[in-house]
CSV table of C-alpha atoms and ligand atoms in Angstrom, one decimal:
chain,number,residue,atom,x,y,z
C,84,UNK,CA,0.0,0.0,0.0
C,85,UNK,CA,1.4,3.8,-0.9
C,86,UNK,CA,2.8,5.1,1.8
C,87,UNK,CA,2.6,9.2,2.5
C,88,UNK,CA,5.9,10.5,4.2
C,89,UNK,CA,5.4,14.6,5.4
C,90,UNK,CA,9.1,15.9,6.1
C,91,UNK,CA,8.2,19.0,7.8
C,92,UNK,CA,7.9,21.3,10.4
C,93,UNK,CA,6.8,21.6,13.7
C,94,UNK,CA,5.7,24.5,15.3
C,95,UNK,CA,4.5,25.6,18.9
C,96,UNK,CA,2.3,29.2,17.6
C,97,UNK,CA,1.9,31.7,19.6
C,98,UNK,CA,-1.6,33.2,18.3
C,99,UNK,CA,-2.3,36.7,19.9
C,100,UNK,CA,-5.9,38.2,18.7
C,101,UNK,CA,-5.7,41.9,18.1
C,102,UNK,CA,-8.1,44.7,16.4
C,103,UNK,CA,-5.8,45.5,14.0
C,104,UNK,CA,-2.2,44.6,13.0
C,105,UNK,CA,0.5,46.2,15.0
C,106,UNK,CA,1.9,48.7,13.3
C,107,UNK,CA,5.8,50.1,12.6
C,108,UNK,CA,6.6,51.9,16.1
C,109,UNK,CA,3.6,51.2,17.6
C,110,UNK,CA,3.1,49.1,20.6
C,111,UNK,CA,-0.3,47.3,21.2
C,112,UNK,CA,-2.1,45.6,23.7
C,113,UNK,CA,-3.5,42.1,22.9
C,114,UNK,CA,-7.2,41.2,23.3
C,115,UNK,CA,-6.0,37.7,23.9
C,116,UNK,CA,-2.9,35.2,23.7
C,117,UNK,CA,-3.3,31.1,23.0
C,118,UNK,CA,-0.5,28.6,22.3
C,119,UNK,CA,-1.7,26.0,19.8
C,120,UNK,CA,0.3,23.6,17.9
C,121,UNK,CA,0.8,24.3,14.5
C,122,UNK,CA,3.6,24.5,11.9
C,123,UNK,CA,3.0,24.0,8.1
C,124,UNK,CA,4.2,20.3,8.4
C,125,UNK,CA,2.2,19.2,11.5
C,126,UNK,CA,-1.1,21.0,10.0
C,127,UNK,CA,-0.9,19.3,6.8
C,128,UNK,CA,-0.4,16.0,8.7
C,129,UNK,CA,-2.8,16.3,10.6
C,130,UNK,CA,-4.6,16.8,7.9
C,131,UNK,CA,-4.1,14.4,6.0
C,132,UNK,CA,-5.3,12.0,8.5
C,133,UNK,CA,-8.2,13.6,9.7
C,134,UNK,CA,-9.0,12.9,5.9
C,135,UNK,CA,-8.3,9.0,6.3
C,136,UNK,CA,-4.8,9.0,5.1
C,137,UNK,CA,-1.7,6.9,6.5
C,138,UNK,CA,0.4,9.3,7.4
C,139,UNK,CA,4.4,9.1,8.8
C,140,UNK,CA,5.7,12.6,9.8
C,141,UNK,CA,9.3,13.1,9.8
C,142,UNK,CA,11.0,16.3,11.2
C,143,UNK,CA,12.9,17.6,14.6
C,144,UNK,CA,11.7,19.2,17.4
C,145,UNK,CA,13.6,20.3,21.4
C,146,UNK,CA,12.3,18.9,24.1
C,147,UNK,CA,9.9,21.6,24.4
C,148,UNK,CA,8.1,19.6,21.4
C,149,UNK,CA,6.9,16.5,23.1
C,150,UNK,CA,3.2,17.8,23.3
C,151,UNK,CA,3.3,18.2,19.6
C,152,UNK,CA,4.4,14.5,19.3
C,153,UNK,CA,1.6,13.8,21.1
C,154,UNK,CA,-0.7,15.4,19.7
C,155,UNK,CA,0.0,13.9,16.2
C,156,UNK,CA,-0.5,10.3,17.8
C,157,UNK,CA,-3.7,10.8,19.2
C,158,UNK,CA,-4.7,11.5,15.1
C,159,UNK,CA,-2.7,7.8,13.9
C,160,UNK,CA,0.1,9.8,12.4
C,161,UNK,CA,3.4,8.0,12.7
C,162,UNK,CA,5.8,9.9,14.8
C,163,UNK,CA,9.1,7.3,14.9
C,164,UNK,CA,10.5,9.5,12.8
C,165,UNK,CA,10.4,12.7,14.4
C,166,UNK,CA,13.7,13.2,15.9
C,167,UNK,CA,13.6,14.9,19.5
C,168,UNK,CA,16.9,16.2,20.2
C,169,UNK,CA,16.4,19.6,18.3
C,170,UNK,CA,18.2,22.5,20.1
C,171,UNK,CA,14.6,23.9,20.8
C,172,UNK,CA,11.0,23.5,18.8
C,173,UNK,CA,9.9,26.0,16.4
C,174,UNK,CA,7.9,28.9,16.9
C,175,UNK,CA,5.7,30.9,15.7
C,176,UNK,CA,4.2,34.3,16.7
C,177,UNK,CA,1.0,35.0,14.8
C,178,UNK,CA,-1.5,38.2,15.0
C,179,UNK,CA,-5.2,37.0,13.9
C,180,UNK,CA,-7.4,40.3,13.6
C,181,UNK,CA,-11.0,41.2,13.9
C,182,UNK,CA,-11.3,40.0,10.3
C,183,UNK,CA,-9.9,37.0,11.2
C,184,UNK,CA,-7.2,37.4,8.7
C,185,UNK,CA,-3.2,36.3,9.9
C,186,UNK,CA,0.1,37.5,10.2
C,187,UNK,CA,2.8,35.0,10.7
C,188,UNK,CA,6.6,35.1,12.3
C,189,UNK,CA,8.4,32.3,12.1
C,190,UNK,CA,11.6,31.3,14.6
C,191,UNK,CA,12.6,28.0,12.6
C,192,UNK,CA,14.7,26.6,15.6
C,193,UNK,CA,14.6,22.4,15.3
C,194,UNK,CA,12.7,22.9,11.9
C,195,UNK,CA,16.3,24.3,10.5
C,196,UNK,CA,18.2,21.3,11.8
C,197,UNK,CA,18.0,18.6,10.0
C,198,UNK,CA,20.4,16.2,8.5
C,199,UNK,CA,22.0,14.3,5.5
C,200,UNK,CA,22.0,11.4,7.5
C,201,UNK,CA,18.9,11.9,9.2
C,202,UNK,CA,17.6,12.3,5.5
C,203,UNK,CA,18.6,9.1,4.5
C,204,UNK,CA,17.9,7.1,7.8
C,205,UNK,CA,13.9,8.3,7.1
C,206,UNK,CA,14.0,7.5,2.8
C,207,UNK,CA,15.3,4.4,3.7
C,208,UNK,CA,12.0,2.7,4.7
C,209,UNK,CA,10.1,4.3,1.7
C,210,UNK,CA,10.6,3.7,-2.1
C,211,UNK,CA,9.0,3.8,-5.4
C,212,UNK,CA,5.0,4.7,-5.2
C,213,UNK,CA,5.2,6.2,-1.9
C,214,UNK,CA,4.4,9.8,-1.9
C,215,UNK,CA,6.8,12.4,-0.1
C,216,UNK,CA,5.5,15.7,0.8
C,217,UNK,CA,7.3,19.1,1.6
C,218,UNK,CA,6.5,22.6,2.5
C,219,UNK,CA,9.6,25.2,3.2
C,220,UNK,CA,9.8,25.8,6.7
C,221,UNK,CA,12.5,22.9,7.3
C,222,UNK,CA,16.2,23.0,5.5
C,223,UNK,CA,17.8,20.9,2.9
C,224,UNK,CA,14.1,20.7,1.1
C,225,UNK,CA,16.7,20.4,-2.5
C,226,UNK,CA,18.2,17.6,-1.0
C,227,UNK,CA,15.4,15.8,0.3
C,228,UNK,CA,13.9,16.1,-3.1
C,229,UNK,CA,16.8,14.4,-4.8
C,230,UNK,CA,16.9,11.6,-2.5
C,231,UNK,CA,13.4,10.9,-2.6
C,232,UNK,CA,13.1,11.4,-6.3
C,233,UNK,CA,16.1,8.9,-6.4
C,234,UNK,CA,13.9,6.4,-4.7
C,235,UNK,CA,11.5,6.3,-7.0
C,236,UNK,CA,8.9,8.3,-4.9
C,237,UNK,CA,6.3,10.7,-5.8
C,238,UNK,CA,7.0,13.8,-4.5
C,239,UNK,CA,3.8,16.9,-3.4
C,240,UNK,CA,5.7,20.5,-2.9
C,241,UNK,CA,3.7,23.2,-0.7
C,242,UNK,CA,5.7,26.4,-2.0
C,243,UNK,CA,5.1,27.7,1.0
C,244,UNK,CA,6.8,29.8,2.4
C,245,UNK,CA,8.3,30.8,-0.7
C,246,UNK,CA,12.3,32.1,-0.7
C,247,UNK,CA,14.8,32.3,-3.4
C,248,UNK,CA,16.1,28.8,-2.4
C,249,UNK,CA,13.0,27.2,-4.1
C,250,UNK,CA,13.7,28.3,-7.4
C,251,UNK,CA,16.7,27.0,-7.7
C,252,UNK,CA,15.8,23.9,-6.5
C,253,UNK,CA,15.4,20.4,-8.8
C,254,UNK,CA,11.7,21.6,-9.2
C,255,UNK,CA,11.3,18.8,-12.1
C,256,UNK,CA,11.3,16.5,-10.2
C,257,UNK,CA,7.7,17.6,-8.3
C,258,UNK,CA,4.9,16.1,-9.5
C,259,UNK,CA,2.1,18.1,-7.2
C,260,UNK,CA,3.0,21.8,-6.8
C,261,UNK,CA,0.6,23.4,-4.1
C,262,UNK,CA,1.1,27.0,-3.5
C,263,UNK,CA,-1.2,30.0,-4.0
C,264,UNK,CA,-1.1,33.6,-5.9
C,265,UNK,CA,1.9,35.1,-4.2
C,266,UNK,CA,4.2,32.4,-4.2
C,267,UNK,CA,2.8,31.9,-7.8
C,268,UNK,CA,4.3,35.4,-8.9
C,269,UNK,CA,7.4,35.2,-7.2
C,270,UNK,CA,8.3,31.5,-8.9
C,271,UNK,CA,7.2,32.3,-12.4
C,272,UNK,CA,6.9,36.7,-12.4
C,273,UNK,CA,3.2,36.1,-13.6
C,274,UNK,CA,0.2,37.2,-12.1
C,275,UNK,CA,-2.4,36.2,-14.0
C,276,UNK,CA,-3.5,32.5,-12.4
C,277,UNK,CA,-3.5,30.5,-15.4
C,278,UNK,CA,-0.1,32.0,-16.9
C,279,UNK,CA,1.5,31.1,-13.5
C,280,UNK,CA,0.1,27.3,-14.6
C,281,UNK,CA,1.8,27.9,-17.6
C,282,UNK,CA,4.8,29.2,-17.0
C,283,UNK,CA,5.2,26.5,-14.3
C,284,UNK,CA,4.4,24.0,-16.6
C,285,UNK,CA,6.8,25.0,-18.9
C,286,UNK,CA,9.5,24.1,-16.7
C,287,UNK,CA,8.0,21.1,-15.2
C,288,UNK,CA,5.9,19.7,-18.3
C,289,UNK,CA,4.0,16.2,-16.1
C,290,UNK,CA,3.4,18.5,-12.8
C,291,UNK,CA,-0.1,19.1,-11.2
C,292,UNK,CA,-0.5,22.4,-10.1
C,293,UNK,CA,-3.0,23.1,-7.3
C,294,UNK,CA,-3.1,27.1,-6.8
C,295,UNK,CA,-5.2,28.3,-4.1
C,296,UNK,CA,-6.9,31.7,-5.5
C,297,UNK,CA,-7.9,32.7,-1.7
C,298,UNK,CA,-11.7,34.4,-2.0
C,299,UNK,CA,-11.4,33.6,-5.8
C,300,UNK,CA,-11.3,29.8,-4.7
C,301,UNK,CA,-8.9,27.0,-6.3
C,302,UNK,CA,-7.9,26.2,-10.0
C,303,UNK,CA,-6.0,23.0,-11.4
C,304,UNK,CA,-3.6,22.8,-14.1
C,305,UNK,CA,-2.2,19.7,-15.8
C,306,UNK,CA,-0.7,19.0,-19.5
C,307,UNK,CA,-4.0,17.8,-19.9
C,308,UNK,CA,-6.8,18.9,-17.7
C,309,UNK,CA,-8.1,22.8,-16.3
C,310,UNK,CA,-10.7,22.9,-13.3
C,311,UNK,CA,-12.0,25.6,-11.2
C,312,UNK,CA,-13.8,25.7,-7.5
C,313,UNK,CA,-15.0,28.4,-5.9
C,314,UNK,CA,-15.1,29.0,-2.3
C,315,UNK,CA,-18.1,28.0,0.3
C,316,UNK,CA,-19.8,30.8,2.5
C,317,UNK,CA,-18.5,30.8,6.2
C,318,UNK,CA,-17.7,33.2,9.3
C,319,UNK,CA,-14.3,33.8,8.6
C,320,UNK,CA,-12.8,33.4,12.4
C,321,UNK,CA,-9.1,32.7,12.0
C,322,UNK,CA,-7.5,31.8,8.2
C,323,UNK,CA,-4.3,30.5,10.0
C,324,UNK,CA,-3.8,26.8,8.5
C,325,UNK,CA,-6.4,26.9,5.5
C,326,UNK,CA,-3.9,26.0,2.8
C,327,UNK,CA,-2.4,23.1,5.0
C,328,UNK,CA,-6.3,21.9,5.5
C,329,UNK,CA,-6.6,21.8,1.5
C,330,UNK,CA,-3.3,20.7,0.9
C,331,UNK,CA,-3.8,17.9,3.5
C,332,UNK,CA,-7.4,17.1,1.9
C,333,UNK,CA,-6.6,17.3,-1.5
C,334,UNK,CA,-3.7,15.1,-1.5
C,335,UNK,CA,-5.4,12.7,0.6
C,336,UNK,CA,-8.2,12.3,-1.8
C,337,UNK,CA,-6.3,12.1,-5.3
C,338,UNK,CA,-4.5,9.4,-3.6
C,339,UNK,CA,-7.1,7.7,-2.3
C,340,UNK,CA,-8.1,7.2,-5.6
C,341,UNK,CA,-10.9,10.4,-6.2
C,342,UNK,CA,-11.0,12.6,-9.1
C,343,UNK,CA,-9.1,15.8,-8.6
C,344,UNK,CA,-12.6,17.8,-9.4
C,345,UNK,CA,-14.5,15.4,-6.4
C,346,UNK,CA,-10.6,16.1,-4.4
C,347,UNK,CA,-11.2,20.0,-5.3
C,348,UNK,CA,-14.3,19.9,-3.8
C,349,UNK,CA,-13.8,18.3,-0.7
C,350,UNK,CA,-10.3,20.3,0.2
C,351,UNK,CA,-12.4,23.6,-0.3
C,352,UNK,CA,-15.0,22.2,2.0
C,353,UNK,CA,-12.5,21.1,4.2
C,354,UNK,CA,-10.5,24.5,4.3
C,355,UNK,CA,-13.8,26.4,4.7
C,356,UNK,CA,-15.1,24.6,7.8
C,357,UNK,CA,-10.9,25.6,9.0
C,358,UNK,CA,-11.2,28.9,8.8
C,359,UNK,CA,-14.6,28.8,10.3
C,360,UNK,CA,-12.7,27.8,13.7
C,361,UNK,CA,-10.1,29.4,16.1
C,362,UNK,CA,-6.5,27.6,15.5
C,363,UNK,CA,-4.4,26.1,12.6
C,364,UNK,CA,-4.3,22.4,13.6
C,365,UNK,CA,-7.1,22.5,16.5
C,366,UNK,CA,-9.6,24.0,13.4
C,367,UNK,CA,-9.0,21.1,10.9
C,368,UNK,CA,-12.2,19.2,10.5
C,369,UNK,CA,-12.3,15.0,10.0
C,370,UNK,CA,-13.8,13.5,7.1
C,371,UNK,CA,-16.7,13.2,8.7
C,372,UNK,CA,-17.5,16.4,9.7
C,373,UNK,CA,-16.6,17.5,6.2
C,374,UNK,CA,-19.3,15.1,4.8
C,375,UNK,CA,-21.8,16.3,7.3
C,376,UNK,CA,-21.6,19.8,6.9
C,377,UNK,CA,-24.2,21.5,4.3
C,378,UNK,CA,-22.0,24.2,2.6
C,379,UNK,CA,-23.2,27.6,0.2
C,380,UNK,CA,-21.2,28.3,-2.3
C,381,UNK,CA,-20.1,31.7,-2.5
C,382,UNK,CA,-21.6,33.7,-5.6
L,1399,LIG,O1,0.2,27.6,7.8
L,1399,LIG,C1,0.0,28.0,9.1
L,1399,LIG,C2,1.3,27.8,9.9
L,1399,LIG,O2,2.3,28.6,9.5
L,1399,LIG,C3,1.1,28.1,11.4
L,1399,LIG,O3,0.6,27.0,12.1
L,1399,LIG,C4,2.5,28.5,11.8
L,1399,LIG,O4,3.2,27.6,12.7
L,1399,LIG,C5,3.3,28.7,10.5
L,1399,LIG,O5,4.1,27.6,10.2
């Protein structure tokens, strides 16, 4: 049976709810302060099994981390190869405003320590047909790419958070590309959502390119295929985690055999019902309650 690896980070966030962003100079009161787990690689593996995937997260975290580790067991994820002797776990310090829109800072700390040989001591139980997926809040995502791709596996790229690094980096090899406008624009220079597709495709000619339009929904590109979703009509509480939610979603329904329109569909309802909810990991919705919910489209 295919086997998902997620090589990624974990985060401890720091989620302080404000009026308003703080500005340059300006020093704020919060209306509130939580810490929540969190971290793009813990949300989208958490994700991914709340969807009814099979799911083994590798990464690092101190020994401040251990209720992070925890908390991915108590969803089935397989932790034995998250390494716990990081110098300290990462962080995060996130404003969420009235709107409930985010802004994120990001200390990397364990996220930033990984190794060659702690690379190849995790490939070295997966191989061809397995699917690896990566965001960019670790290091060495080129090399991990390489190794992987070496192995035969299939590899799923969240551009996210995008840096100059990625660019450079053996993108051909990527079969899923995740990522939304922004990081779109500052991979290819385009803006226009479908000339991003392109000019990614260009470069990488058998990708699948999932990019997340924010209000404006989803669209997927392949050599062979264009489809569209809009978005579903919610409270907008907190955004913090919605692209890990679809990303998490998504993959686990293309390969779990689903159409990508029917895997479209159920990520957006997915991220919708996140964003609908206080939290980035704590707001991801299971399968169920994804199937339950009765969801407006947004005109
Ligand atoms: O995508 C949301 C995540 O980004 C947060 O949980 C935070 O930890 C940052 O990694």
């Amino acid at each position: 049976m295919q086997k998902i690896l997620n090589f990624g980070s974990l985060n401890i966030d720091h989620v302080f709810t404000v009026d308003h962003f703080v500005q340059p100079g300006e020093t704020m009161a919060a209306l509130g302060l939580s810490l929540l787990p969190g971290g793009k690689g813990l949300n989208q593996s958490v994700a991914l099994a709340r969807a009814g995937a099979e799911v083994y997260h590798a990464g690092k975290v101190g020994a401040n981390g251990t209720s992070l580790v925890s908390l991915l067991q108590k969803d089935g994820v397989h932790t034995e190869w998250i390494d716990r002797t990081g110098s300290t776990t990462g962080m995060a310090v996130i404003q969420v405003d009235r709107t409930g829109q985010n802004c994120i800072l990001v200390s990397r700390g364990a996220n930033g320590e990984m190794t060659g040989a702690q690379i190849d001591a995790v490939l070295s139980s997966f191989g061809r047909g397995d699917l690896l997926l990566l965001q960019n809040e670790v290091n060495l995502v080129s090399r991990m790419i390489d190794k992987a791709a070496a192995r035969g596996m299939t590899i799923a790229l969240n551009l996210s958070p995008i840096d100059e690094s990625l660019g450079h980096g053996p993108l051909e090899k990527v079969s899923y590309f995740l990522l939304n406008e922004l990081e779109g624009e500052s991979l290819t220079g385009e803006k226009q959502p479908d000339r991003i597709c392109e000019a990614l495709l260009t470069r990488c000619p058998k990708a699948k390119i999932v990019l997340t339009l924010g209000k404006k929904g989803v669209l997927y590109r392949d050599q062979n295929a264009r489809f569209a979703h809009g978005v579903y009509r919610v409270p907008v509480v907190d955004t913090t985690g919605a692209g890990d939610t679809f990303t998490g979603f998504f993959l686990a329904s293309v390969i779990g055999g689903c159409s990508v329109e029917e895997s479209l569909k159920l990520a957006s309802a997915a991220s919708s019902l996140a964003i609908s909810r206080k939290g980035a990991a704590d707001a991801i919705p299971t399968l169920q309650e994804v199937k339950n919910a009765h969801l407006e489209m947004q005109l």
